[in-house]
CSV table of C-alpha atoms in Angstrom, one decimal:
chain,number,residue,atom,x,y,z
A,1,UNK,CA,79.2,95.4,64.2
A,2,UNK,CA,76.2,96.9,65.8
A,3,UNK,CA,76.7,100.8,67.0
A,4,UNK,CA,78.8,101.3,70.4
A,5,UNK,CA,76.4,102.0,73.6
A,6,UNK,CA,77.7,103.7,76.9
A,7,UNK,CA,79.3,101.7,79.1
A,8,UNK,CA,77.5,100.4,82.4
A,9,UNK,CA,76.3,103.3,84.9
A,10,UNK,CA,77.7,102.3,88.2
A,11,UNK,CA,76.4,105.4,89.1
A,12,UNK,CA,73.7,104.3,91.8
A,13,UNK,CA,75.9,101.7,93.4
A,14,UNK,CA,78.4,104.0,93.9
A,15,UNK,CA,76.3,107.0,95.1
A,16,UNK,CA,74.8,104.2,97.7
A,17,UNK,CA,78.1,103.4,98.7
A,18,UNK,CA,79.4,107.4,99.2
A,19,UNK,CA,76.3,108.1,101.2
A,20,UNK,CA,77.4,105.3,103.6
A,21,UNK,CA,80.8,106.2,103.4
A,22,UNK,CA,80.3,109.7,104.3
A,23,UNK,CA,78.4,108.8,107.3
A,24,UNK,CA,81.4,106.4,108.4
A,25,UNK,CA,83.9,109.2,107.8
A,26,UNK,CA,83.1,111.5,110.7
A,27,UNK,CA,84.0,108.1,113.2
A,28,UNK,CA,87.8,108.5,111.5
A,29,UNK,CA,90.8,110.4,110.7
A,30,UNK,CA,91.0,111.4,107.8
A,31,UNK,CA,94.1,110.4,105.6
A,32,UNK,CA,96.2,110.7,102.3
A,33,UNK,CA,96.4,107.2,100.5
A,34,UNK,CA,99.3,107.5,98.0
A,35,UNK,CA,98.2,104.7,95.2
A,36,UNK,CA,100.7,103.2,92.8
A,37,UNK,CA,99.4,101.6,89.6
A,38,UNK,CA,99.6,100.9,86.1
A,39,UNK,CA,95.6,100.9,85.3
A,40,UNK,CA,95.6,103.5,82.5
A,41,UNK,CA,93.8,101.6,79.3
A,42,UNK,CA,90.6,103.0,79.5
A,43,UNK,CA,88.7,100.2,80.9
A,44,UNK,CA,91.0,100.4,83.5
A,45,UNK,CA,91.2,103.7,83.8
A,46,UNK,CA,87.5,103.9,84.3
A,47,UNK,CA,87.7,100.7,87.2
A,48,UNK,CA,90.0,102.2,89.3
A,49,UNK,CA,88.3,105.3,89.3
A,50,UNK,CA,85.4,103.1,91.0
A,51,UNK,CA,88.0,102.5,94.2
A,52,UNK,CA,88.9,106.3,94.5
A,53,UNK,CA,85.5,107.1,94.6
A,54,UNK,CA,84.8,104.6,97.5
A,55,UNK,CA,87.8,105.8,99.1
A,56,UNK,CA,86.9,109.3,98.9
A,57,UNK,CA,83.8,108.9,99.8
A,58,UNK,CA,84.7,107.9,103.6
A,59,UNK,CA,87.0,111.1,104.0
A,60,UNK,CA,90.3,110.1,103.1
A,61,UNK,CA,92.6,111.4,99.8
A,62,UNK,CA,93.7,109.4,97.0
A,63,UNK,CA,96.6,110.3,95.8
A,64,UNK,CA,96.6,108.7,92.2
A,65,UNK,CA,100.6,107.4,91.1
A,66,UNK,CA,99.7,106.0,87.7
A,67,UNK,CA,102.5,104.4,86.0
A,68,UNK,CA,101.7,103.0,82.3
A,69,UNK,CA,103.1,100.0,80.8
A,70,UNK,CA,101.0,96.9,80.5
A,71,UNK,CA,102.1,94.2,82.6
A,72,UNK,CA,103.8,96.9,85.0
A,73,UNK,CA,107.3,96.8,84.3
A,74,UNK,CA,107.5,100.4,84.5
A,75,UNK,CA,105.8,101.1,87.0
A,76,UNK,CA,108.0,98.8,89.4
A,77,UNK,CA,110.7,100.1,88.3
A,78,UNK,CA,109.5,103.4,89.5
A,79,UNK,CA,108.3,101.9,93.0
A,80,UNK,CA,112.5,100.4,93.4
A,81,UNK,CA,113.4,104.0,92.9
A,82,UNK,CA,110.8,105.4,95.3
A,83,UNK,CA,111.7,102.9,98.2
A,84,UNK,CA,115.4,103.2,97.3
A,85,UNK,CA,115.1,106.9,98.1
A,86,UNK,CA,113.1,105.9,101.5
A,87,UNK,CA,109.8,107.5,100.3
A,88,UNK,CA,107.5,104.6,98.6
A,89,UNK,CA,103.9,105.2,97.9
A,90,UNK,CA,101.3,103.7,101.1
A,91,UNK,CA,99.9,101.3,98.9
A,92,UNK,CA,101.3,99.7,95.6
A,93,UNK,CA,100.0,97.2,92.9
A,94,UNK,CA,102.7,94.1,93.6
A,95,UNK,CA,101.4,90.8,92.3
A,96,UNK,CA,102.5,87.6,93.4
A,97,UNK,CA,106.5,86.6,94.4
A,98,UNK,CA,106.9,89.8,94.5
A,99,UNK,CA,104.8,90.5,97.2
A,100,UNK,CA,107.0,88.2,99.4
A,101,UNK,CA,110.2,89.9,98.0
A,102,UNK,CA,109.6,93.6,99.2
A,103,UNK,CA,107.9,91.9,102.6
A,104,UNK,CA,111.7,90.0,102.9
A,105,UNK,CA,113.3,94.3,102.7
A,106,UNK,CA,110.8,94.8,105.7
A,107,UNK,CA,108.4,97.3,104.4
A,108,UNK,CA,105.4,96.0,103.8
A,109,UNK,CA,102.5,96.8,106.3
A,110,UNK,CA,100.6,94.5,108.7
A,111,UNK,CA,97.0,94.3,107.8
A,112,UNK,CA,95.6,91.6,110.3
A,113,UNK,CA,93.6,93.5,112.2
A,114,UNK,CA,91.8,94.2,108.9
A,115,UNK,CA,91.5,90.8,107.6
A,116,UNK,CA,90.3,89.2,111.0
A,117,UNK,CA,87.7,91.9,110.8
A,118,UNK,CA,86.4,90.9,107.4
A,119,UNK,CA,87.6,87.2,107.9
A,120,UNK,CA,90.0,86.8,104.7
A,121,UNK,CA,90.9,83.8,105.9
A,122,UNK,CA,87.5,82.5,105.7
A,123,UNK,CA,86.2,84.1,102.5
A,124,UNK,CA,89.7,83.7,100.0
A,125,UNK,CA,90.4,80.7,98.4
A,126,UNK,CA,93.2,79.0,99.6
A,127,UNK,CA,95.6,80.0,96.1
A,128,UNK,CA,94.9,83.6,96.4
A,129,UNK,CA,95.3,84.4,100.5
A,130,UNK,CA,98.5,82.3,100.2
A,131,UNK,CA,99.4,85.2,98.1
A,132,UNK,CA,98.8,88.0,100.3
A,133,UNK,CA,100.4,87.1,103.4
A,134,UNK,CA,104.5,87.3,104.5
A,135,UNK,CA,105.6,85.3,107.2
A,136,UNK,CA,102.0,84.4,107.9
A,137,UNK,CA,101.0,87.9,108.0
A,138,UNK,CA,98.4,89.6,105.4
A,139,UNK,CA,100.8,92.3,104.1
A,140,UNK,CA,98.4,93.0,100.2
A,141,UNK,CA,94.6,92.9,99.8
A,142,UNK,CA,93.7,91.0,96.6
A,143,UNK,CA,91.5,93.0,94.0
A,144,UNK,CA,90.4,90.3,91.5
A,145,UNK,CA,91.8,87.3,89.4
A,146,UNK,CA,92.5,87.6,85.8
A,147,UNK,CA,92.1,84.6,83.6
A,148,UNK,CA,95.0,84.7,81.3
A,149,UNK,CA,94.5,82.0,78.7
A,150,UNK,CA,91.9,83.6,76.9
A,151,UNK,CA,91.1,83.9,73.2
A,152,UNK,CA,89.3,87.0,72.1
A,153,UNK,CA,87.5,86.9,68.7
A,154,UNK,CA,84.8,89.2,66.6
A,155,UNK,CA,82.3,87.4,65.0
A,156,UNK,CA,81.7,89.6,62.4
A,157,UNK,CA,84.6,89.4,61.4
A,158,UNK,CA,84.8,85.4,61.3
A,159,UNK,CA,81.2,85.7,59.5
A,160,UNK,CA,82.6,87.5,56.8
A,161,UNK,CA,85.3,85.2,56.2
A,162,UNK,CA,83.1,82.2,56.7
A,163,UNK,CA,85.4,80.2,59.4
A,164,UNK,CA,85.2,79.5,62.7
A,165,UNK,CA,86.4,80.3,65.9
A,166,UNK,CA,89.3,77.7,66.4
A,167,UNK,CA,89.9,75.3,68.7
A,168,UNK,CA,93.0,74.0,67.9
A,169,UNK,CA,96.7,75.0,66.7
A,170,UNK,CA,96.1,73.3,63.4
A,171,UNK,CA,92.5,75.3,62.9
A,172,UNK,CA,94.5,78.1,64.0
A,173,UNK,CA,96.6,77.8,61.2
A,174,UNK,CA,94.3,77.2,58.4
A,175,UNK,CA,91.5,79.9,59.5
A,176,UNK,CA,94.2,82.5,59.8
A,177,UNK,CA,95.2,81.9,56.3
A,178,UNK,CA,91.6,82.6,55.2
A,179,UNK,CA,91.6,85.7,57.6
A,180,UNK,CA,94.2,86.7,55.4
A,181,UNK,CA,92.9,86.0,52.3
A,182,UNK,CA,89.6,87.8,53.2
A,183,UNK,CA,91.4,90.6,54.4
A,184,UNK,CA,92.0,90.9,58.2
A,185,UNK,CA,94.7,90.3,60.3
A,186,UNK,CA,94.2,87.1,61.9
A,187,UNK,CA,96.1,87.5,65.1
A,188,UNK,CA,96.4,90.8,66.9
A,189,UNK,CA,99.2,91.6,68.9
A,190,UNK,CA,101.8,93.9,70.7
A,191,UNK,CA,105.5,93.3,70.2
A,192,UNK,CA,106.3,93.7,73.9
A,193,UNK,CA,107.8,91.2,76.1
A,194,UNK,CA,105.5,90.7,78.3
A,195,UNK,CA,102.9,90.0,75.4
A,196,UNK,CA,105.4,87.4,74.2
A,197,UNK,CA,105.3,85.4,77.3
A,198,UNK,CA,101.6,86.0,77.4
A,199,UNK,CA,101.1,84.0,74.2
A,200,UNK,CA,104.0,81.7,74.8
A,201,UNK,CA,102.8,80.8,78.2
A,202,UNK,CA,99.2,79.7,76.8
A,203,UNK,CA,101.0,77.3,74.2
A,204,UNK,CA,103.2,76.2,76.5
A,205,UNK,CA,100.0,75.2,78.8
A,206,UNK,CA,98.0,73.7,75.8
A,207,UNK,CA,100.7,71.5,74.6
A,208,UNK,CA,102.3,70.5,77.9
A,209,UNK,CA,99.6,70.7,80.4
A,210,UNK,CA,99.4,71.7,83.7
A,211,UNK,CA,102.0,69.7,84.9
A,212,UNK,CA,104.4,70.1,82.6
A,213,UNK,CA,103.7,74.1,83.1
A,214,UNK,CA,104.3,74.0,86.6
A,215,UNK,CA,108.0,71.6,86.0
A,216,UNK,CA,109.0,74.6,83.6
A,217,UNK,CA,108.1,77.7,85.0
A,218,UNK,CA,107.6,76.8,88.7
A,219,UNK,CA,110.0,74.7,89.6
A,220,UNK,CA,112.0,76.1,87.0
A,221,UNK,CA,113.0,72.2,85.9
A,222,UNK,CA,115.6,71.5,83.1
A,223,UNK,CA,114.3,68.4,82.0
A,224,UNK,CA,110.6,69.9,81.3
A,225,UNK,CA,112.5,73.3,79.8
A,226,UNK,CA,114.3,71.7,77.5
A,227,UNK,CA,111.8,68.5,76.8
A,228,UNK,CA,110.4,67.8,73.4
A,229,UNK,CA,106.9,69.1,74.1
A,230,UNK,CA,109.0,72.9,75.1
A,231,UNK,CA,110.6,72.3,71.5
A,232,UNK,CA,107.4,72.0,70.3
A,233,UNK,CA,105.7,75.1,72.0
A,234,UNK,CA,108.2,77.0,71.2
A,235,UNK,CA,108.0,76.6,67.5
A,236,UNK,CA,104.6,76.8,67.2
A,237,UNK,CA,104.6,80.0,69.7
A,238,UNK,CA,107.2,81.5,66.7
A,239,UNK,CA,105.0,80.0,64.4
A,240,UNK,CA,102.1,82.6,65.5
A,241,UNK,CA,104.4,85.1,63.9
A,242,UNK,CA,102.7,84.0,60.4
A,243,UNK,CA,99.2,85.8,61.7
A,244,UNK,CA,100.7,89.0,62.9
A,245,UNK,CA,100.8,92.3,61.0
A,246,UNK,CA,104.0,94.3,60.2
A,247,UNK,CA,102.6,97.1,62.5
A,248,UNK,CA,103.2,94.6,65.9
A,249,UNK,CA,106.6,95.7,67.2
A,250,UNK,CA,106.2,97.7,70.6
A,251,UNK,CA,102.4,97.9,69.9
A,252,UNK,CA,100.5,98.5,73.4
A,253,UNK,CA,98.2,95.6,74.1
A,254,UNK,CA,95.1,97.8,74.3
A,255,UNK,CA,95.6,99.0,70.8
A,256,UNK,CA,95.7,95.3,70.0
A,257,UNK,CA,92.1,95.0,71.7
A,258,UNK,CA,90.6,98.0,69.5
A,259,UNK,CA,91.7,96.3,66.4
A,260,UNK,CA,89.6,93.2,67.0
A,261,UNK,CA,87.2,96.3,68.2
A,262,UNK,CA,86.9,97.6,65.5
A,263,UNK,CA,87.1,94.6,62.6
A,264,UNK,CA,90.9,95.5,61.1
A,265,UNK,CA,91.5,92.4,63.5
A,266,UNK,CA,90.0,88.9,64.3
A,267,UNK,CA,91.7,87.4,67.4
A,268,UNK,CA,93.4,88.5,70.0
A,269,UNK,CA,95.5,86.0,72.9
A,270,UNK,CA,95.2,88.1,75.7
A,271,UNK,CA,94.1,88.1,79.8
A,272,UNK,CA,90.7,89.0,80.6
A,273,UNK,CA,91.4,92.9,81.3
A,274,UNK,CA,91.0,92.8,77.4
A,275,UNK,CA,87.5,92.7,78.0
A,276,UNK,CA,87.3,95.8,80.4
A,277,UNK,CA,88.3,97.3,76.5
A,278,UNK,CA,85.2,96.3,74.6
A,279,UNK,CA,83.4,96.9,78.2
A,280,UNK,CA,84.3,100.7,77.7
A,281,UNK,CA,83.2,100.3,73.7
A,282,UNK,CA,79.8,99.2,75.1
A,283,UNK,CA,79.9,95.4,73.8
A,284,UNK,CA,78.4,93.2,74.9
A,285,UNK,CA,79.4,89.5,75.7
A,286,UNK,CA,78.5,86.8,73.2
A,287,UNK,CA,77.0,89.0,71.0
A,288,UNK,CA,79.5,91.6,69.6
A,289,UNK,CA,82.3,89.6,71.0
A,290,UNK,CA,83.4,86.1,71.5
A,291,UNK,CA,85.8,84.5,74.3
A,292,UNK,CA,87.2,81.0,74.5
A,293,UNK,CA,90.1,79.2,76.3
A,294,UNK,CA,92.7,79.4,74.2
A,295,UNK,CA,92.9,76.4,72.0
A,296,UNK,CA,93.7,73.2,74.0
A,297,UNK,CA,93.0,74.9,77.6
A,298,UNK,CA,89.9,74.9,77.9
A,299,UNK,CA,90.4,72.7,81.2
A,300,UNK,CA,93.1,74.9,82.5
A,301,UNK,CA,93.5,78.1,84.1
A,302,UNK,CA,96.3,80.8,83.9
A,303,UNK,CA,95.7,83.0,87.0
A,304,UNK,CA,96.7,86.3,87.3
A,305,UNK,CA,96.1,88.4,91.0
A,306,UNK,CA,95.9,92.0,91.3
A,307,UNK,CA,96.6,93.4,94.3
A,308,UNK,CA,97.4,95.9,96.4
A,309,UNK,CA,100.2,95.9,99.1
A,310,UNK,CA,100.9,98.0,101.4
A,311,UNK,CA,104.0,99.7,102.8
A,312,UNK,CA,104.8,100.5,106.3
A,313,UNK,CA,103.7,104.3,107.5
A,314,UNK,CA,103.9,106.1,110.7
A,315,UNK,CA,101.5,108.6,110.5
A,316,UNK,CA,98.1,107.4,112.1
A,317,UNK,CA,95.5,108.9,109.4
A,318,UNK,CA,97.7,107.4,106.7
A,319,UNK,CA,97.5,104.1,108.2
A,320,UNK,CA,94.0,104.7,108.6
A,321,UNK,CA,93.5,105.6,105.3
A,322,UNK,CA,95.6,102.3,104.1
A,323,UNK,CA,93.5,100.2,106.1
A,324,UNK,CA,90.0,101.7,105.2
A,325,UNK,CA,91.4,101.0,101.1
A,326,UNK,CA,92.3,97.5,102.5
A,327,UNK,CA,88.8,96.7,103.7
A,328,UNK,CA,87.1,98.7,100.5
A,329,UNK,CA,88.6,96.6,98.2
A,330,UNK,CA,87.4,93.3,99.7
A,331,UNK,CA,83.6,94.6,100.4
A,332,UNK,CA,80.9,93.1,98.1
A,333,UNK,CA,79.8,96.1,96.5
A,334,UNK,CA,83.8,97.2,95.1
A,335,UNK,CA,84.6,93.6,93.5
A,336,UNK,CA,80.8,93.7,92.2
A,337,UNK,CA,81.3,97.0,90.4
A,338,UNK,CA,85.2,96.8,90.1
A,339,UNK,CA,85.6,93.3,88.3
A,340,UNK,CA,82.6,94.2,86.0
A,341,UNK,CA,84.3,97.1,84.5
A,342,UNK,CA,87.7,95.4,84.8
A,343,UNK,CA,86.9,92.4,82.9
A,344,UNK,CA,88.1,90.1,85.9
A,345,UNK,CA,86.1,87.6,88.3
A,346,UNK,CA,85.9,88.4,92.1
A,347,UNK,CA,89.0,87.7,94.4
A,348,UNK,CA,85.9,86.3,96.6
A,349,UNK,CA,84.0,83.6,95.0
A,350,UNK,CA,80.9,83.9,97.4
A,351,UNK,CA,79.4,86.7,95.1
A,352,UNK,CA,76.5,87.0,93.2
A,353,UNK,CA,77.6,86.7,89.6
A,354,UNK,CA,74.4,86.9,87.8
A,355,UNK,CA,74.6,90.5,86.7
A,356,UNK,CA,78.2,89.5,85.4
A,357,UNK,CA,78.5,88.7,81.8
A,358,UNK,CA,78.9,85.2,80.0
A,359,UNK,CA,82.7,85.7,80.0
A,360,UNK,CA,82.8,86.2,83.5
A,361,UNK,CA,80.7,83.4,84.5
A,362,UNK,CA,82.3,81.0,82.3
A,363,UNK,CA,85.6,82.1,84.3
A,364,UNK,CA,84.9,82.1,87.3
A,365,UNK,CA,83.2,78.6,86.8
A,366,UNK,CA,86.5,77.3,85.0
A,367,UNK,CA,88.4,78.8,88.1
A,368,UNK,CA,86.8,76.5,90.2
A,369,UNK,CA,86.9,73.5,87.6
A,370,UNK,CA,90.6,74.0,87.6
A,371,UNK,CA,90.8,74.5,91.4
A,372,UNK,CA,89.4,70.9,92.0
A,373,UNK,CA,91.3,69.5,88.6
A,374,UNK,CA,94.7,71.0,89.8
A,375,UNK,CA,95.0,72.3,86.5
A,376,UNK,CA,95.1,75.7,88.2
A,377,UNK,CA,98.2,77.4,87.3
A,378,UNK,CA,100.1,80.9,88.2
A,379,UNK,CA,101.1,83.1,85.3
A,380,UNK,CA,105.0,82.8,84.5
A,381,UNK,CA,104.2,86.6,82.4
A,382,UNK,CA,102.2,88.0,85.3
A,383,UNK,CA,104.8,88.0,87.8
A,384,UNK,CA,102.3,84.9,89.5
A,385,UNK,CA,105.1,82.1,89.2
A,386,UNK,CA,108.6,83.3,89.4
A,387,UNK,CA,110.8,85.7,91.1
A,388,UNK,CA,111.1,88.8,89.1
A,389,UNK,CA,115.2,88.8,88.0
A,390,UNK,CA,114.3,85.0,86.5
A,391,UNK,CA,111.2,86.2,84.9
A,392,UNK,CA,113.5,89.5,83.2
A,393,UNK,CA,115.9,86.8,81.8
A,394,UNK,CA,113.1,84.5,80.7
A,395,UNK,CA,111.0,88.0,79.1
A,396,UNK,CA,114.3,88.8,77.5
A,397,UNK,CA,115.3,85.1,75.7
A,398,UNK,CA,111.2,84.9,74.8
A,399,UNK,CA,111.1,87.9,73.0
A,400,UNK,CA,114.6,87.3,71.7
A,401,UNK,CA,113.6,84.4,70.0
A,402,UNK,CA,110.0,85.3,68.7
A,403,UNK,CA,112.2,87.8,67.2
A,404,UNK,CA,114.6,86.2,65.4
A,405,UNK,CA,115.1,84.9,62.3
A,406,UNK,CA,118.1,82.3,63.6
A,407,UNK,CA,117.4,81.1,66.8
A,408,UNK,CA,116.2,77.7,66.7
A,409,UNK,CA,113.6,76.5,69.3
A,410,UNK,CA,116.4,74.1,70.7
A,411,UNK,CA,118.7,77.4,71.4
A,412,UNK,CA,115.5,79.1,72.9
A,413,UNK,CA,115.7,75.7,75.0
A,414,UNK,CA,119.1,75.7,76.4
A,415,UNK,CA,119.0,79.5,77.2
A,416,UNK,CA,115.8,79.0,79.4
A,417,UNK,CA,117.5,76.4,81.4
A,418,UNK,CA,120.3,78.1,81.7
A,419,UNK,CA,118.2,81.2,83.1
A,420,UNK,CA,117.0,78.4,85.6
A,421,UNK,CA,120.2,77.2,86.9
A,422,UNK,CA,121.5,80.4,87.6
A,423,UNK,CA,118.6,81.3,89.6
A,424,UNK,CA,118.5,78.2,91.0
């Protein structure tokens, strides 16, 4: 693999952007925005920074509350406690049904007045602003969308083994063996729950479909939960078990990224914030690494949302401080210089993608493939599909059953169903 280069300078947009700010920032009160996330990989890391900087930059304080723990599970945990105590951050990362979930408590913020300025309800597509409002109100500001059902490979690696990048379940199978044999680890990945249902969700989607996705994890549907085709994911999701190293168990998913990185690993299943990792390396797109739908989705599209919502204050420069991060985060110049560190595609599709890698662009153009397929699907591992209790007891009989040497995929079945009904 060729030697690492720096990653991208965002250095000029940004200084343009402070200059501006700073002129803005005399017309306001300045404000503390407290921000609760759980970007702390170093690609993310390194685009949030790119927010504070914009924040700071028109007068008002960030106040950095960075929780890690991959798909945030922590860190909401952490926010319950805060808001329990009557003292939650101004603004929080809550994707998704969760979003409608703390708006139902009453304490999420109104920010209206914000998106009639910037006309969200012109610029979003329809999937994503449907997201961000409660009660027909804009209540979260989306920062990007993740592609979820993404493969991650290194071609040197493949080259030295002399396969190919598969495109199938059965290829996966019979490259990964002569991964083995040639000395890598064909499939890199973190023993977490939330990676589980990241994997399992893709196979489920490639076997099943979109529709059948939607039955099972949406609609939360017995029939398509315990149908032949789940049977069948959910063997060959165990089966993946085969590719893994002995090291997986409670493995952060970042770690996972550096072994395909650096060569120990060839593949990686893993959203697209994988790729703010080998951004940070200094790789580049379609040379040093390779991304592909994950085998049999290459129509489809598991979406993923960041955003940011925002909680109800009384003090005046907070709330203008929470409204000026609200209209940041949608401005051209953040989701240019964001989602190009992040790995994601624009929450606004209207952009100017040509300085955006080939990942990107492939993504955002399979975004809107899938958008006028209806093959557009939220992620059930994301906290996109479900409400959060059914997506615990789903995480917990997932990773219970990867795990386990005894449960059949037909128990696996019945337990997910069962996790239905009750929330149903």
């Amino acid at each position: 693999m060729r030697a690492f280069k720096q990653p991208p300078i965002l250095g000029k947009t940004l200084l343009g952007l402070a200059v501006a700010g700073t002129l803005g920032a005399t017309q306001v009160q300045a404000g503390e925005v407290e921000v609760l996330h759980w970007w702390t990989s170093g690609g993310e890391a390194q685009a949030v920074g790119v927010l504070k900087e914009l924040v700071e930059a028109e007068g008002h304080s960030w106040k950095d509350f960075a929780v890690a723990g991959g798909a945030g599970d922590s860190a909401m945990t952490v926010l319950k406690s805060r808001a329990m105590s009557g003292n939650p951050p101004s603004a929080a990362q809550i994707n998704g049904p969760e979003i409608q979930e703390w708006g139902e408590l009453g304490l999420l913020g109104n920010l209206d007045d914000v998106a009639e300025q910037g006309d969200w309800d012109a610029l979003l597509p329809e999937v994503v602003a449907d997201m961000m409002r409660h009660d027909g109100q804009y209540v979260a500001v989306p920062v990007n969308v993740h592609r979820v059902n993404w493969l991650w490979a290194n071609p040197e690696v493949f080259a030295d083994a002399g396969v190919e990048v598969p495109t199938s379940w059965d290829e996966m199978f019979v490259v990964g063996e002569q991964l083995r044999a040639a000395g890598y680890v064909p499939l890199a990945h973190g023993g977490q729950p939330w990676q589980d249902a990241t994997v399992f969700e893709s196979v489920v989607l490639s076997l099943g479909g979109s529709d059948l996705y939607r039955q099972a994890f949406v609609e939360l549907d017995a029939e398509a939960l315990e149908s032949d085709t789940m049977i069948e994911a959910l063997t060959t999701f165990k089966r993946l078990r085969e590719l893994m190293d002995d090291g997986m168990p409670g493995r952060d998913w970042n770690l996972s990224t550096s072994m395909v990185i650096g060569g120990h690993a060839a593949m990686q299943i893993m959203g697209d914030w994988a790729k703010g990792e080998f951004i940070a390396a200094g790789l580049e797109a379609g040379e040093d690494y390779v991304c592909a739908p994950v085998p049999g989705t290459a129509s489809d599209f598991i979406f993923n949302i960041d955003s940011f919502a925002m909680f109800r204050v009384t003090d005046d420069a907070a709330r203008e401080a929470q409204q000026t991060l609200a209209r940041l985060v949608l401005e051209p110049e953040f989701q240019s210089a964001f989602n190009q560190v992040k790995g994601s595609i624009p929450a606004r599709p209207d952009l100017d993608m040509s300085e955006f890698d080939s990942c990107a662009q492939q993504s955002l153009a399979d975004f809107q493939g899938a958008s006028e397929g209806n093959t557009l699907v939220p992620s059930m591992a994301h906290r996109m599909a479900m409400r959060s209790d059914v997506q615990g007891a789903f995480f917990d009989i997932i990773t219970n059953y990867f795990n386990s040497a005894d449960m059949t995929a037909e128990q696996a079945a019945e337990r997910l169903v069962r996790a239905a009904s009750v929330a149903g």
